[in-house]
PDB file of C-alpha atoms in Angstrom:
ATOM      1  CA  MET A  25      11.747   7.889 -19.857  1.00 73.00           C
ATOM      2  CA  SER A  26      13.504   5.283 -17.715  1.00 86.00           C
ATOM      3  CA  SER A  27      11.891   3.653 -14.688  1.00 86.00           C
ATOM      4  CA  SER A  28      14.393   5.473 -12.453  1.00 91.00           C
ATOM      5  CA  SER A  29      13.311   8.826 -13.894  1.00 92.00           C
ATOM      6  CA  ARG A  30       9.645   7.937 -13.442  1.00 94.00           C
ATOM      7  CA  ILE A  31      10.227   7.064  -9.786  1.00 94.00           C
ATOM      8  CA  SER A  32      12.138  10.319  -9.224  1.00 94.00           C
ATOM      9  CA  ARG A  33       9.366  12.304 -10.898  1.00 94.00           C
ATOM     10  CA  ALA A  34       6.881  10.931  -8.348  1.00 93.00           C
ATOM     11  CA  PHE A  35       8.603  13.117  -5.742  1.00 96.00           C
ATOM     12  CA  GLN A  36       8.660  16.408  -7.664  1.00 95.00           C
ATOM     13  CA  ASN A  37       5.699  17.854  -5.736  1.00 93.00           C
ATOM     14  CA  PRO A  38       5.335  15.580  -2.727  1.00 95.00           C
ATOM     15  CA  CYS A  39       3.243  15.795   0.385  1.00 96.00           C
ATOM     16  CA  ARG A  40       5.655  16.332   3.294  1.00 97.00           C
ATOM     17  CA  LEU A  41       5.159  15.001   6.807  1.00 98.00           C
ATOM     18  CA  PRO A  42       7.374  15.271   9.916  1.00 96.00           C
ATOM     19  CA  LEU A  43       9.052  12.186  11.344  1.00 96.00           C
ATOM     20  CA  ASP A  44      10.387  12.126  14.911  1.00 94.00           C
ATOM     21  CA  GLN A  45      10.352   9.948  18.033  1.00 94.00           C
ATOM     22  CA  SER A  46       6.723  10.816  18.761  1.00 95.00           C
ATOM     23  CA  SER A  47       5.449  10.032  15.240  1.00 97.00           C
ATOM     24  CA  ARG A  48       2.980   7.158  14.892  1.00 98.00           C
ATOM     25  CA  TYR A  49       2.209   6.220  11.297  1.00 99.00           C
ATOM     26  CA  VAL A  50       0.645   3.117   9.790  1.00 99.00           C
ATOM     27  CA  LEU A  51       1.135   2.493   6.068  1.00 99.00           C
ATOM     28  CA  PHE A  52      -1.337   0.450   4.027  1.00 99.00           C
ATOM     29  CA  SER A  53      -1.571  -0.042   0.275  1.00 98.00           C
ATOM     30  CA  ASP A  54      -3.356  -2.132  -2.318  1.00 98.00           C
ATOM     31  CA  CYS A  55      -6.628  -2.523  -0.449  1.00 98.00           C
ATOM     32  CA  HIS A  56      -8.388  -2.774  -3.831  1.00 97.00           C
ATOM     33  CA  ARG A  57     -11.743  -2.035  -2.234  1.00 98.00           C
ATOM     34  CA  GLY A  58     -14.324  -3.212  -4.753  1.00 96.00           C
ATOM     35  CA  ALA A  59     -18.068  -3.026  -5.230  1.00 94.00           C
ATOM     36  CA  GLY A  60     -18.924  -6.028  -3.057  1.00 94.00           C
ATOM     37  CA  LYS A  61     -19.338  -8.487  -5.924  1.00 89.00           C
ATOM     38  CA  SER A  62     -17.669 -11.857  -6.511  1.00 84.00           C
ATOM     39  CA  ASN A  63     -14.521 -10.229  -7.924  1.00 85.00           C
ATOM     40  CA  ASP A  64     -14.097  -7.930  -4.892  1.00 92.00           C
ATOM     41  CA  ASN A  65     -10.869  -9.347  -3.454  1.00 92.00           C
ATOM     42  CA  PHE A  66     -11.012  -6.984  -0.475  1.00 97.00           C
ATOM     43  CA  LEU A  67     -14.392  -8.230   0.719  1.00 97.00           C
ATOM     44  CA  LYS A  68     -13.142 -11.396   2.425  1.00 97.00           C
ATOM     45  CA  ASN A  69     -10.588  -9.426   4.468  1.00 98.00           C
ATOM     46  CA  GLU A  70     -12.675  -6.387   5.328  1.00 98.00           C
ATOM     47  CA  PHE A  71     -13.287  -7.566   8.903  1.00 98.00           C
ATOM     48  CA  LEU A  72      -9.500  -7.714   9.427  1.00 98.00           C
ATOM     49  CA  TYR A  73      -9.091  -4.245   7.934  1.00 99.00           C
ATOM     50  CA  VAL A  74     -11.858  -2.787  10.104  1.00 99.00           C
ATOM     51  CA  SER A  75     -10.316  -4.354  13.211  1.00 98.00           C
ATOM     52  CA  ALA A  76      -6.912  -2.920  12.292  1.00 99.00           C
ATOM     53  CA  LEU A  77      -8.335   0.569  11.680  1.00 99.00           C
ATOM     54  CA  LYS A  78     -10.098   0.549  15.046  1.00 99.00           C
ATOM     55  CA  HIS A  79      -6.831  -0.452  16.713  1.00 99.00           C
ATOM     56  CA  TYR A  80      -4.839   2.295  14.983  1.00 99.00           C
ATOM     57  CA  MET A  81      -7.504   4.890  15.674  1.00 98.00           C
ATOM     58  CA  GLY A  82      -7.398   4.050  19.372  1.00 98.00           C
ATOM     59  CA  GLN A  83      -3.586   4.038  19.435  1.00 98.00           C
ATOM     60  CA  ASN A  84      -3.386   7.519  17.868  1.00 98.00           C
ATOM     61  CA  PHE A  85      -1.760   6.447  14.593  1.00 99.00           C
ATOM     62  CA  THR A  86      -1.923   8.506  11.409  1.00 99.00           C
ATOM     63  CA  TYR A  87      -3.181   6.434   8.476  1.00 99.00           C
ATOM     64  CA  ILE A  88      -1.294   6.573   5.168  1.00 99.00           C
ATOM     65  CA  GLU A  89      -2.479   4.788   2.019  1.00 99.00           C
ATOM     66  CA  LEU A  90       0.111   4.188  -0.693  1.00 98.00           C
ATOM     67  CA  GLY A  91      -2.177   3.805  -3.672  1.00 97.00           C
ATOM     68  CA  ASP A  92      -4.688   1.326  -5.088  1.00 97.00           C
ATOM     69  CA  GLY A  93      -6.964   1.875  -2.123  1.00 98.00           C
ATOM     70  CA  ASP A  94     -10.035   1.642  -4.347  1.00 98.00           C
ATOM     71  CA  GLU A  95     -10.387  -0.720  -7.302  1.00 95.00           C
ATOM     72  CA  LEU A  96     -11.266   1.804 -10.003  1.00 95.00           C
ATOM     73  CA  TRP A  97     -10.099  -0.261 -12.962  1.00 91.00           C
ATOM     74  CA  GLU A  98     -12.660  -3.022 -12.511  1.00 91.00           C
ATOM     75  CA  ASN A  99     -15.257  -0.553 -11.196  1.00 92.00           C
ATOM     76  CA  ARG A 100     -16.221   2.836 -12.595  1.00 89.00           C
ATOM     77  CA  SER A 101     -18.179   4.165  -9.609  1.00 92.00           C
ATOM     78  CA  LEU A 102     -16.550   5.147  -6.316  1.00 95.00           C
ATOM     79  CA  SER A 103     -20.022   5.546  -4.806  1.00 96.00           C
ATOM     80  CA  ASP A 104     -20.706   1.831  -5.435  1.00 97.00           C
ATOM     81  CA  ILE A 105     -17.466   0.971  -3.622  1.00 97.00           C
ATOM     82  CA  LYS A 106     -18.356   3.200  -0.672  1.00 97.00           C
ATOM     83  CA  ALA A 107     -21.814   1.635  -0.484  1.00 97.00           C
ATOM     84  CA  ALA A 108     -20.287  -1.857  -0.352  1.00 97.00           C
ATOM     85  CA  HIS A 109     -17.821  -1.001   2.424  1.00 98.00           C
ATOM     86  CA  GLY A 110     -19.643   1.467   4.638  1.00 97.00           C
ATOM     87  CA  GLU A 111     -17.870   0.637   7.905  1.00 98.00           C
ATOM     88  CA  SER A 112     -14.414   0.899   6.325  1.00 98.00           C
ATOM     89  CA  PHE A 113     -15.170   4.298   4.817  1.00 98.00           C
ATOM     90  CA  GLN A 114     -16.729   5.527   8.070  1.00 98.00           C
ATOM     91  CA  LEU A 115     -13.477   4.749   9.889  1.00 99.00           C
ATOM     92  CA  LEU A 116     -11.397   6.378   7.150  1.00 98.00           C
ATOM     93  CA  SER A 117     -13.631   9.433   7.447  1.00 98.00           C
ATOM     94  CA  GLU A 118     -12.885   9.580  11.179  1.00 98.00           C
ATOM     95  CA  PHE A 119      -9.151   9.574  10.418  1.00 99.00           C
ATOM     96  CA  ARG A 120      -9.729  12.456   7.975  1.00 98.00           C
ATOM     97  CA  GLN A 121     -11.745  14.437  10.510  1.00 98.00           C
ATOM     98  CA  LYS A 122      -8.856  14.143  12.960  1.00 98.00           C
ATOM     99  CA  ASN A 123      -6.324  15.179  10.268  1.00 98.00           C
ATOM    100  CA  ARG A 124      -4.748  11.742  10.490  1.00 98.00           C
ATOM    101  CA  PHE A 125      -5.309  10.555   6.908  1.00 98.00           C
ATOM    102  CA  TYR A 126      -2.964  10.922   3.928  1.00 98.00           C
ATOM    103  CA  ALA A 127      -2.776   9.103   0.604  1.00 98.00           C
ATOM    104  CA  VAL A 128      -1.019   8.905  -2.739  1.00 98.00           C
ATOM    105  CA  TYR A 129      -2.543   7.457  -5.880  1.00 96.00           C
ATOM    106  CA  GLY A 130      -1.615   4.206  -7.587  1.00 95.00           C
ATOM    107  CA  ASN A 131      -2.347   2.801 -11.011  1.00 94.00           C
ATOM    108  CA  HIS A 132      -5.713   1.252 -10.065  1.00 93.00           C
ATOM    109  CA  ASP A 133      -6.922   4.562  -8.595  1.00 93.00           C
ATOM    110  CA  ILE A 134      -5.055   6.821 -11.009  1.00 92.00           C
ATOM    111  CA  SER A 135      -8.332   8.666 -11.614  1.00 92.00           C
ATOM    112  CA  LYS A 136      -7.570  10.405  -8.286  1.00 95.00           C
ATOM    113  CA  ARG A 137      -4.334  11.897  -9.635  1.00 92.00           C
ATOM    114  CA  LYS A 138      -5.763  15.436  -9.694  1.00 93.00           C
ATOM    115  CA  GLU A 139      -6.614  15.339  -5.986  1.00 95.00           C
ATOM    116  CA  LEU A 140      -3.788  13.195  -4.589  1.00 97.00           C
ATOM    117  CA  PRO A 141       0.006  13.476  -4.885  1.00 97.00           C
ATOM    118  CA  SER A 142       2.080  10.734  -6.485  1.00 97.00           C
ATOM    119  CA  GLY A 143       4.684  10.823  -3.721  1.00 98.00           C
ATOM    120  CA  MET A 144       5.164  11.633  -0.078  1.00 98.00           C
ATOM    121  CA  ILE A 145       8.292  12.384   1.955  1.00 98.00           C
ATOM    122  CA  MET A 146       8.556  11.869   5.702  1.00 97.00           C
ATOM    123  CA  GLU A 147      11.194  14.361   6.771  1.00 95.00           C
ATOM    124  CA  ASP A 148      13.320  12.972   9.572  1.00 92.00           C
ATOM    125  CA  GLN A 149      13.686  15.642  12.252  1.00 88.00           C
ATOM    126  CA  GLU A 150      16.776  14.073  13.814  1.00 84.00           C
ATOM    127  CA  GLN A 151      19.225  12.570  11.312  1.00 79.00           C
ATOM    128  CA  GLN A 152      17.660  13.756   8.046  1.00 74.00           C
ATOM    129  CA  THR A 153      17.268  10.178   6.846  1.00 88.00           C
ATOM    130  CA  ASP A 154      13.981  10.854   5.078  1.00 94.00           C
ATOM    131  CA  LEU A 155      11.462   8.210   4.005  1.00 97.00           C
ATOM    132  CA  TYR A 156      10.215   8.318   0.408  1.00 98.00           C
ATOM    133  CA  LEU A 157       6.728   6.896  -0.130  1.00 99.00           C
ATOM    134  CA  THR A 158       4.955   6.199  -3.421  1.00 98.00           C
ATOM    135  CA  HIS A 159       2.826   3.457  -4.940  1.00 97.00           C
ATOM    136  CA  GLY A 160       5.575   1.795  -6.974  1.00 94.00           C
ATOM    137  CA  HIS A 161       3.857   1.360 -10.339  1.00 94.00           C
ATOM    138  CA  GLN A 162       6.407   3.833 -11.717  1.00 93.00           C
ATOM    139  CA  ALA A 163       8.779   0.853 -12.003  1.00 92.00           C
ATOM    140  CA  ASP A 164       6.273  -0.941 -14.235  1.00 87.00           C
ATOM    141  CA  PHE A 165       6.056   0.451 -17.791  1.00 75.00           C
ATOM    142  CA  LEU A 166       2.759  -1.240 -18.649  1.00 74.00           C
ATOM    143  CA  ASN A 167       1.001  -0.010 -15.504  1.00 81.00           C
ATOM    144  CA  CYS A 168       2.525   3.483 -15.478  1.00 76.00           C
ATOM    145  CA  VAL A 169       3.026   4.710 -19.037  1.00 74.00           C
ATOM    146  CA  LEU A 170       0.499   2.413 -20.730  1.00 76.00           C
ATOM    147  CA  TRP A 171      -2.014   2.419 -17.892  1.00 68.00           C
ATOM    148  CA  PRO A 172      -4.999   3.188 -20.195  1.00 75.00           C
ATOM    149  CA  VAL A 173      -4.233  -0.023 -22.105  1.00 83.00           C
ATOM    150  CA  SER A 174      -3.829  -2.009 -18.890  1.00 81.00           C
ATOM    151  CA  ARG A 175      -7.064  -0.610 -17.484  1.00 78.00           C
ATOM    152  CA  PHE A 176      -8.923  -1.544 -20.653  1.00 81.00           C
ATOM    153  CA  LEU A 177      -7.568  -5.105 -20.505  1.00 82.00           C
ATOM    154  CA  VAL A 178      -8.420  -5.477 -16.816  1.00 80.00           C
ATOM    155  CA  ARG A 179     -11.897  -3.986 -17.132  1.00 72.00           C
ATOM    156  CA  TYR A 180     -13.040  -5.799 -20.264  1.00 75.00           C
ATOM    157  CA  LEU A 181     -10.891  -8.934 -20.521  1.00 72.00           C
ATOM    158  CA  TRP A 182      -9.242 -10.054 -17.274  1.00 69.00           C
ATOM    159  CA  ARG A 183     -12.115  -9.066 -14.992  1.00 64.00           C
ATOM    160  CA  PRO A 184     -14.497 -11.698 -16.432  1.00 67.00           C
ATOM    161  CA  LEU A 185     -11.665 -14.223 -16.804  1.00 63.00           C
ATOM    162  CA  GLU A 186     -10.673 -13.698 -13.155  1.00 66.00           C
ATOM    163  CA  GLN A 187     -14.007 -15.168 -12.147  1.00 61.00           C
ATOM    164  CA  LEU A 188     -12.928 -18.336 -13.970  1.00 57.00           C
ATOM    165  CA  GLY A 189      -9.600 -18.436 -12.139  1.00 59.00           C
ATOM    166  CA  VAL A 190      -7.389 -16.942 -14.874  1.00 57.00           C
ATOM    167  CA  PRO A 191      -4.717 -14.609 -13.361  1.00 59.00           C
ATOM    168  CA  ASP A 192      -4.099 -11.151 -14.827  1.00 54.00           C
ATOM    169  CA  PRO A 193      -0.672 -11.258 -16.582  1.00 56.00           C
ATOM    170  CA  THR A 194      -0.434  -7.438 -16.572  1.00 50.00           C
ATOM    171  CA  SER A 195      -0.360  -7.394 -12.752  1.00 58.00           C
ATOM    172  CA  ALA A 196       2.969  -7.319 -10.929  1.00 55.00           C
ATOM    173  CA  ALA A 197       1.162  -8.848  -7.958  1.00 56.00           C
ATOM    174  CA  LYS A 198       0.097 -11.930  -9.941  1.00 63.00           C
ATOM    175  CA  ASN A 199       3.052 -12.305 -12.310  1.00 67.00           C
ATOM    176  CA  ASN A 200       6.274 -13.286 -10.537  1.00 73.00           C
ATOM    177  CA  ARG A 201       8.552 -12.147 -13.374  1.00 80.00           C
ATOM    178  CA  LYS A 202       6.956  -8.687 -13.403  1.00 78.00           C
ATOM    179  CA  LYS A 203       7.051  -8.568  -9.602  1.00 85.00           C
ATOM    180  CA  LYS A 204      10.769  -9.357  -9.395  1.00 89.00           C
ATOM    181  CA  ARG A 205      11.567  -6.916 -12.200  1.00 92.00           C
ATOM    182  CA  ALA A 206       9.662  -4.093 -10.479  1.00 92.00           C
ATOM    183  CA  GLU A 207      11.265  -4.840  -7.107  1.00 94.00           C
ATOM    184  CA  LYS A 208      14.723  -4.877  -8.688  1.00 94.00           C
ATOM    185  CA  ARG A 209      14.117  -1.424 -10.205  1.00 95.00           C
ATOM    186  CA  LEU A 210      12.720   0.011  -6.976  1.00 96.00           C
ATOM    187  CA  THR A 211      15.633  -1.368  -4.957  1.00 95.00           C
ATOM    188  CA  HIS A 212      18.112   0.013  -7.489  1.00 94.00           C
ATOM    189  CA  TRP A 213      16.529   3.474  -7.249  1.00 95.00           C
ATOM    190  CA  ALA A 214      16.699   3.417  -3.437  1.00 94.00           C
ATOM    191  CA  ARG A 215      20.372   2.438  -3.493  1.00 93.00           C
ATOM    192  CA  GLN A 216      21.275   4.852  -6.279  1.00 93.00           C
ATOM    193  CA  HIS A 217      19.679   7.846  -4.537  1.00 93.00           C
ATOM    194  CA  HIS A 218      20.562   6.764  -0.977  1.00 91.00           C
ATOM    195  CA  HIS A 219      16.921   7.008   0.088  1.00 93.00           C
ATOM    196  CA  LEU A 220      14.688   4.801   2.189  1.00 95.00           C
ATOM    197  CA  LEU A 221      11.889   3.876  -0.207  1.00 97.00           C
ATOM    198  CA  ILE A 222       8.527   2.365   0.760  1.00 98.00           C
ATOM    199  CA  THR A 223       5.961   1.339  -1.857  1.00 98.00           C
ATOM    200  CA  GLY A 224       3.106  -1.041  -2.515  1.00 97.00           C
ATOM    201  CA  HIS A 225       2.105  -2.317  -5.982  1.00 95.00           C
ATOM    202  CA  THR A 226       3.746  -5.763  -5.947  1.00 95.00           C
ATOM    203  CA  HIS A 227       1.736  -7.008  -2.923  1.00 96.00           C
ATOM    204  CA  HIS A 228       5.002  -8.497  -1.580  1.00 96.00           C
ATOM    205  CA  PRO A 229       5.468  -7.331   2.041  1.00 97.00           C
ATOM    206  CA  MET A 230       9.035  -6.719   3.178  1.00 96.00           C
ATOM    207  CA  ILE A 231      11.222  -4.497   5.345  1.00 96.00           C
ATOM    208  CA  GLY A 232      14.456  -3.300   3.778  1.00 92.00           C
ATOM    209  CA  THR A 233      17.971  -3.621   5.124  1.00 88.00           C
ATOM    210  CA  PRO A 234      20.821  -1.081   5.274  1.00 85.00           C
ATOM    211  CA  SER A 235      22.245  -2.628   2.094  1.00 86.00           C
ATOM    212  CA  SER A 236      18.840  -2.792   0.400  1.00 89.00           C
ATOM    213  CA  PRO A 237      16.769   0.169   1.675  1.00 94.00           C
ATOM    214  CA  TYR A 238      13.498  -0.771  -0.047  1.00 96.00           C
ATOM    215  CA  SER A 239      10.359  -1.785   1.873  1.00 97.00           C
ATOM    216  CA  ASN A 240       6.873  -2.811   0.764  1.00 98.00           C
ATOM    217  CA  THR A 241       3.596  -2.667   2.674  1.00 98.00           C
ATOM    218  CA  GLY A 242       2.097  -5.740   1.000  1.00 98.00           C
ATOM    219  CA  SER A 243      -1.671  -5.657   0.471  1.00 98.00           C
ATOM    220  CA  CYS A 244      -5.115  -6.209   1.953  1.00 98.00           C
ATOM    221  CA  VAL A 245      -6.144  -8.928  -0.507  1.00 97.00           C
ATOM    222  CA  SER A 246      -3.941 -11.889   0.420  1.00 95.00           C
ATOM    223  CA  PRO A 247      -5.818 -15.103   1.308  1.00 94.00           C
ATOM    224  CA  SER A 248      -3.858 -15.304   4.573  1.00 94.00           C
ATOM    225  CA  GLY A 249      -4.645 -11.801   5.841  1.00 97.00           C
ATOM    226  CA  ILE A 250      -3.609  -8.171   5.428  1.00 98.00           C
ATOM    227  CA  THR A 251      -0.231  -6.502   5.975  1.00 98.00           C
ATOM    228  CA  CYS A 252       0.957  -2.997   6.768  1.00 99.00           C
ATOM    229  CA  ILE A 253       4.003  -1.166   8.102  1.00 99.00           C
ATOM    230  CA  GLU A 254       3.949   0.604  11.458  1.00 99.00           C
ATOM    231  CA  ILE A 255       6.342   3.480  12.095  1.00 98.00           C
ATOM    232  CA  THR A 256       6.898   4.290  15.772  1.00 97.00           C
ATOM    233  CA  ASN A 257       9.946   5.650  17.606  1.00 95.00           C
ATOM    234  CA  ARG A 258      11.537   6.175  14.160  1.00 95.00           C
ATOM    235  CA  CYS A 259      11.445   2.403  13.568  1.00 95.00           C
ATOM    236  CA  LEU A 260       9.660   0.286  10.934  1.00 97.00           C
ATOM    237  CA  THR A 261       7.782  -2.928  11.770  1.00 98.00           C
ATOM    238  CA  LEU A 262       5.996  -5.135   9.253  1.00 98.00           C
ATOM    239  CA  ILE A 263       2.637  -6.250  10.661  1.00 99.00           C
ATOM    240  CA  LYS A 264       0.215  -8.963   9.599  1.00 99.00           C
ATOM    241  CA  TRP A 265      -3.430  -8.983  10.653  1.00 99.00           C
ATOM    242  CA  THR A 266      -4.989 -12.425  10.377  1.00 98.00           C
ATOM    243  CA  LEU A 267      -7.482 -14.806  11.952  1.00 95.00           C
ATOM    244  CA  GLY A 268      -6.166 -16.686  15.004  1.00 93.00           C
ATOM    245  CA  THR A 269      -7.563 -19.579  17.046  1.00 92.00           C
ATOM    246  CA  ARG A 270      -7.597 -19.756  20.850  1.00 92.00           C
ATOM    247  CA  PRO A 271      -7.133 -23.031  22.785  1.00 92.00           C
ATOM    248  CA  ASP A 272     -10.923 -23.221  23.221  1.00 91.00           C
ATOM    249  CA  ARG A 273     -11.216 -23.058  19.401  1.00 91.00           C
ATOM    250  CA  THR A 274     -12.788 -19.616  19.314  1.00 93.00           C
ATOM    251  CA  LEU A 275     -11.559 -17.269  16.593  1.00 93.00           C
ATOM    252  CA  PHE A 276     -10.054 -13.823  17.030  1.00 92.00           C
ATOM    253  CA  VAL A 277      -8.311 -11.145  14.951  1.00 96.00           C
ATOM    254  CA  GLU A 278      -4.581 -11.342  15.587  1.00 97.00           C
ATOM    255  CA  ARG A 279      -1.847  -8.731  15.088  1.00 98.00           C
ATOM    256  CA  ILE A 280       1.486 -10.414  14.292  1.00 98.00           C
ATOM    257  CA  PRO A 281       4.827  -8.585  13.850  1.00 97.00           C
ATOM    258  CA  LEU A 282       6.757 -10.151  10.967  1.00 96.00           C
ATOM    259  CA  GLY A 283      10.541 -10.295  11.187  1.00 90.00           C
ATOM    260  CA  LYS A 284      12.690  -7.756  12.958  1.00 89.00           C
ATOM    261  CA  THR A 285      11.943  -4.101  13.589  1.00 94.00           C
ATOM    262  CA  VAL A 286      14.389  -1.887  11.676  1.00 92.00           C
ATOM    263  CA  CYS A 287      15.114   1.638  12.905  1.00 92.00           C
ATOM    264  CA  ILE A 288      15.968   4.703  10.849  1.00 90.00           C
ATOM    265  CA  HIS A 289      19.403   5.039  12.414  1.00 86.00           C
ATOM    266  CA  ASP A 290      20.239   1.527  11.142  1.00 84.00           C
ATOM    267  CA  TYR A 291      20.216   2.986   7.623  1.00 81.00           C
ATOM    268  CA  ALA A 292      22.372   6.001   8.441  1.00 70.00           C
TER     269      ALA A 292
END
């Protein structure tokens, strides 16, 4: 099966959400919440993530996670991950209780595939320019079709080597050739099907253009901070949460819009 067919198949039984001027969504992916050990790449950014969640809770956003929320390749136990990140999971639970939490699964949390959909469609209530959301590993043969092999390699080979500074060559996020190849396939699918596509997987944050309608949320494990995409007033804005410094040299959590806001009607 081709990568294009795999991406299309992700939307065979999607979760569907309404999209209109009043909609307020925030899209995260690739948090890779770990078990709090030295190889937990989320741990160093958790305070940024918690600050962002508190902001979005207070601003009445609905939280959407586009896969790889929990690092279940390196770790077998979700309970260990929850124990390591209690405040994060408490906030996510509050979103759930308010019916403001949705998620799809990715390759690193593919064990959730029986409880989560692989794709989500935001149905535009005005111009019918729908948004198609999935993790994006469908464009990556090794991490989609051969995921059991990749998981084995990550869990038993690259996990210990990562602690020595050796990057995982199976990861599109850490291998530029794989990243560019996956992004090329995802962009081609979006153009071919005339859809606005938003994924994670590559950890490369971007907002698409009318000629290239593919966007990416980035990740929560970058050394410089975490990224997400806000959707308000039927417009997409790429956001970075990072540590800022005031003139008096005190530190604070800073929300920074990256690039231009692009609206749905720009793609029509």
